[in-house]
Amino acid sequence: EQRPRLRLVELVFEVVLKCLSVDLDEVKRYTMPRAALTCLGNNVPVFAAQTPALVGGELVEGPRLADSLLLRRAADLWPPLKRLASHSNQYLRPLADGVLREVL
């Protein structure tokens, strides 16, 4: 059963989304959104349900589009990614732009 793994991936995705959505005027450094961008960028196949899962010691194949958080939550993910990709910070902007391209 893949459900426990999917619930964990959904939890991580929710945290990533919250970190991407922080009000950048209220933070001194951009550590939180940068970490979220790195997590998202490094795990696009996981969030897109493209990778097989190791469940109970067995490799479970057959990702389903219905399991893709990137598809299901695109409307929630797009605004913060677009905002960060046009931010003035020289480190945050290229990272967000790269993740946005990877997600698309």
PDB file of C-alpha atoms in Angstrom:
ATOM      1  CA  GLU A   1       0.000   0.000   0.000  1.00  0.00           C
ATOM      2  CA  GLN A   2       1.437   3.339  -1.102  1.00  0.00           C
ATOM      3  CA  ARG A   3      -0.882   5.472   1.008  1.00  0.00           C
ATOM      4  CA  PRO A   4       1.459   5.992   4.024  1.00  0.00           C
ATOM      5  CA  ARG A   5       4.237   7.183   1.723  1.00  0.00           C
ATOM      6  CA  LEU A   6       1.861   9.453  -0.180  1.00  0.00           C
ATOM      7  CA  ARG A   7       0.637  11.006   3.070  1.00  0.00           C
ATOM      8  CA  LEU A   8       4.243  11.752   4.052  1.00  0.00           C
ATOM      9  CA  VAL A   9       4.970  13.296   0.642  1.00  0.00           C
ATOM     10  CA  GLU A  10       1.796  15.397   0.966  1.00  0.00           C
ATOM     11  CA  LEU A  11       2.905  16.606   4.401  1.00  0.00           C
ATOM     12  CA  VAL A  12       6.320  17.638   3.083  1.00  0.00           C
ATOM     13  CA  PHE A  13       4.668  19.364   0.121  1.00  0.00           C
ATOM     14  CA  GLU A  14       2.384  21.340   2.466  1.00  0.00           C
ATOM     15  CA  VAL A  15       5.391  22.540   4.476  1.00  0.00           C
ATOM     16  CA  VAL A  16       7.222  23.489   1.269  1.00  0.00           C
ATOM     17  CA  LEU A  17       4.172  25.428   0.076  1.00  0.00           C
ATOM     18  CA  LYS A  18       3.893  27.291   3.390  1.00  0.00           C
ATOM     19  CA  CYS A  19       7.593  28.185   3.282  1.00  0.00           C
ATOM     20  CA  LEU A  20       7.273  29.450  -0.289  1.00  0.00           C
ATOM     21  CA  SER A  21       4.297  31.575   0.697  1.00  0.00           C
ATOM     22  CA  VAL A  22       5.898  33.505   3.575  1.00  0.00           C
ATOM     23  CA  ASP A  23       5.673  37.280   3.459  1.00  0.00           C
ATOM     24  CA  LEU A  24       9.177  38.228   2.334  1.00  0.00           C
ATOM     25  CA  ASP A  25       8.836  41.688   3.865  1.00  0.00           C
ATOM     26  CA  GLU A  26       8.637  40.088   7.309  1.00  0.00           C
ATOM     27  CA  VAL A  27      11.805  37.986   7.114  1.00  0.00           C
ATOM     28  CA  LYS A  28      15.367  39.248   7.426  1.00  0.00           C
ATOM     29  CA  ARG A  29      16.911  36.449   5.437  1.00  0.00           C
ATOM     30  CA  TYR A  30      15.434  34.284   2.744  1.00  0.00           C
ATOM     31  CA  THR A  31      16.577  30.984   4.264  1.00  0.00           C
ATOM     32  CA  MET A  32      13.089  29.501   4.539  1.00  0.00           C
ATOM     33  CA  PRO A  33      11.972  30.106   0.941  1.00  0.00           C
ATOM     34  CA  ARG A  34      15.417  29.102  -0.372  1.00  0.00           C
ATOM     35  CA  ALA A  35      15.257  25.817   1.555  1.00  0.00           C
ATOM     36  CA  ALA A  36      11.734  25.201   0.251  1.00  0.00           C
ATOM     37  CA  LEU A  37      12.831  25.926  -3.323  1.00  0.00           C
ATOM     38  CA  THR A  38      15.764  23.549  -2.934  1.00  0.00           C
ATOM     39  CA  CYS A  39      13.526  20.814  -1.516  1.00  0.00           C
ATOM     40  CA  LEU A  40      10.978  21.278  -4.293  1.00  0.00           C
ATOM     41  CA  GLY A  41      13.592  21.479  -7.043  1.00  0.00           C
ATOM     42  CA  ASN A  42      15.450  18.393  -5.855  1.00  0.00           C
ATOM     43  CA  ASN A  43      12.257  16.358  -5.500  1.00  0.00           C
ATOM     44  CA  VAL A  44      10.118  17.313  -8.492  1.00  0.00           C
ATOM     45  CA  PRO A  45       9.827  13.639  -9.587  1.00  0.00           C
ATOM     46  CA  VAL A  46       8.606  12.663  -6.106  1.00  0.00           C
ATOM     47  CA  PHE A  47       6.015  15.446  -5.944  1.00  0.00           C
ATOM     48  CA  ALA A  48       4.963  14.641  -9.512  1.00  0.00           C
ATOM     49  CA  ALA A  49       4.543  10.945  -8.562  1.00  0.00           C
ATOM     50  CA  GLN A  50       7.019   9.918 -11.260  1.00  0.00           C
ATOM     51  CA  THR A  51       9.257   7.782  -9.087  1.00  0.00           C
ATOM     52  CA  PRO A  52       8.567   4.229  -8.009  1.00  0.00           C
ATOM     53  CA  ALA A  53       8.228   3.788  -4.270  1.00  0.00           C
ATOM     54  CA  LEU A  54       9.894   1.354  -1.919  1.00  0.00           C
ATOM     55  CA  VAL A  55       7.072   0.104   0.281  1.00  0.00           C
ATOM     56  CA  GLY A  56       7.599  -2.687   2.781  1.00  0.00           C
ATOM     57  CA  GLY A  57      10.848  -3.634   1.085  1.00  0.00           C
ATOM     58  CA  GLU A  58       9.158  -3.996  -2.309  1.00  0.00           C
ATOM     59  CA  LEU A  59       9.407  -1.653  -5.260  1.00  0.00           C
ATOM     60  CA  VAL A  60       5.932  -0.438  -6.201  1.00  0.00           C
ATOM     61  CA  GLU A  61       5.710   0.701  -9.816  1.00  0.00           C
ATOM     62  CA  GLY A  62       2.994   2.523 -11.666  1.00  0.00           C
ATOM     63  CA  PRO A  63       2.820   6.166 -10.624  1.00  0.00           C
ATOM     64  CA  ARG A  64      -0.576   7.689 -11.185  1.00  0.00           C
ATOM     65  CA  LEU A  65      -1.371  11.187 -12.366  1.00  0.00           C
ATOM     66  CA  ALA A  66      -3.947  11.406  -9.591  1.00  0.00           C
ATOM     67  CA  ASP A  67      -1.064  11.166  -7.101  1.00  0.00           C
ATOM     68  CA  SER A  68       0.815  14.110  -8.619  1.00  0.00           C
ATOM     69  CA  LEU A  69       0.813  16.937  -6.109  1.00  0.00           C
ATOM     70  CA  LEU A  70       2.228  19.254  -8.754  1.00  0.00           C
ATOM     71  CA  LEU A  71      -0.877  18.742 -10.876  1.00  0.00           C
ATOM     72  CA  ARG A  72      -3.387  18.749  -8.039  1.00  0.00           C
ATOM     73  CA  ARG A  73      -1.914  21.810  -6.324  1.00  0.00           C
ATOM     74  CA  ALA A  74      -0.710  23.793  -9.353  1.00  0.00           C
ATOM     75  CA  ALA A  75      -3.065  26.686  -8.572  1.00  0.00           C
ATOM     76  CA  ASP A  76      -1.570  26.971  -5.067  1.00  0.00           C
ATOM     77  CA  LEU A  77       2.028  26.540  -6.197  1.00  0.00           C
ATOM     78  CA  TRP A  78       2.058  28.915  -9.174  1.00  0.00           C
ATOM     79  CA  PRO A  79       1.622  32.299  -7.357  1.00  0.00           C
ATOM     80  CA  PRO A  80       4.480  31.907  -4.852  1.00  0.00           C
ATOM     81  CA  LEU A  81       6.820  30.459  -7.481  1.00  0.00           C
ATOM     82  CA  LYS A  82       6.037  33.276  -9.896  1.00  0.00           C
ATOM     83  CA  ARG A  83       6.504  35.880  -7.144  1.00  0.00           C
ATOM     84  CA  LEU A  84       9.845  34.415  -6.050  1.00  0.00           C
ATOM     85  CA  ALA A  85      11.063  34.085  -9.647  1.00  0.00           C
ATOM     86  CA  SER A  86      10.670  37.840 -10.086  1.00  0.00           C
ATOM     87  CA  HIS A  87      12.106  38.815  -6.683  1.00  0.00           C
ATOM     88  CA  SER A  88      14.989  41.285  -6.501  1.00  0.00           C
ATOM     89  CA  ASN A  89      17.247  39.062  -4.360  1.00  0.00           C
ATOM     90  CA  GLN A  90      20.160  37.841  -6.493  1.00  0.00           C
ATOM     91  CA  TYR A  91      20.172  34.352  -4.935  1.00  0.00           C
ATOM     92  CA  LEU A  92      16.469  33.769  -4.540  1.00  0.00           C
ATOM     93  CA  ARG A  93      15.389  34.824  -8.044  1.00  0.00           C
ATOM     94  CA  PRO A  94      17.575  32.420 -10.083  1.00  0.00           C
ATOM     95  CA  LEU A  95      16.795  29.541  -7.727  1.00  0.00           C
ATOM     96  CA  ALA A  96      13.056  30.177  -8.020  1.00  0.00           C
ATOM     97  CA  ASP A  97      13.320  30.612 -11.783  1.00  0.00           C
ATOM     98  CA  GLY A  98      15.113  27.261 -12.095  1.00  0.00           C
ATOM     99  CA  VAL A  99      12.528  25.485  -9.950  1.00  0.00           C
ATOM    100  CA  LEU A 100       9.709  27.089 -11.921  1.00  0.00           C
ATOM    101  CA  ARG A 101      11.236  25.820 -15.163  1.00  0.00           C
ATOM    102  CA  GLU A 102      11.722  22.348 -13.661  1.00  0.00           C
ATOM    103  CA  VAL A 103       8.127  22.189 -12.453  1.00  0.00           C
ATOM    104  CA  LEU A 104       6.789  23.298 -15.831  1.00  0.00           C
TER     105      LEU A 104
END
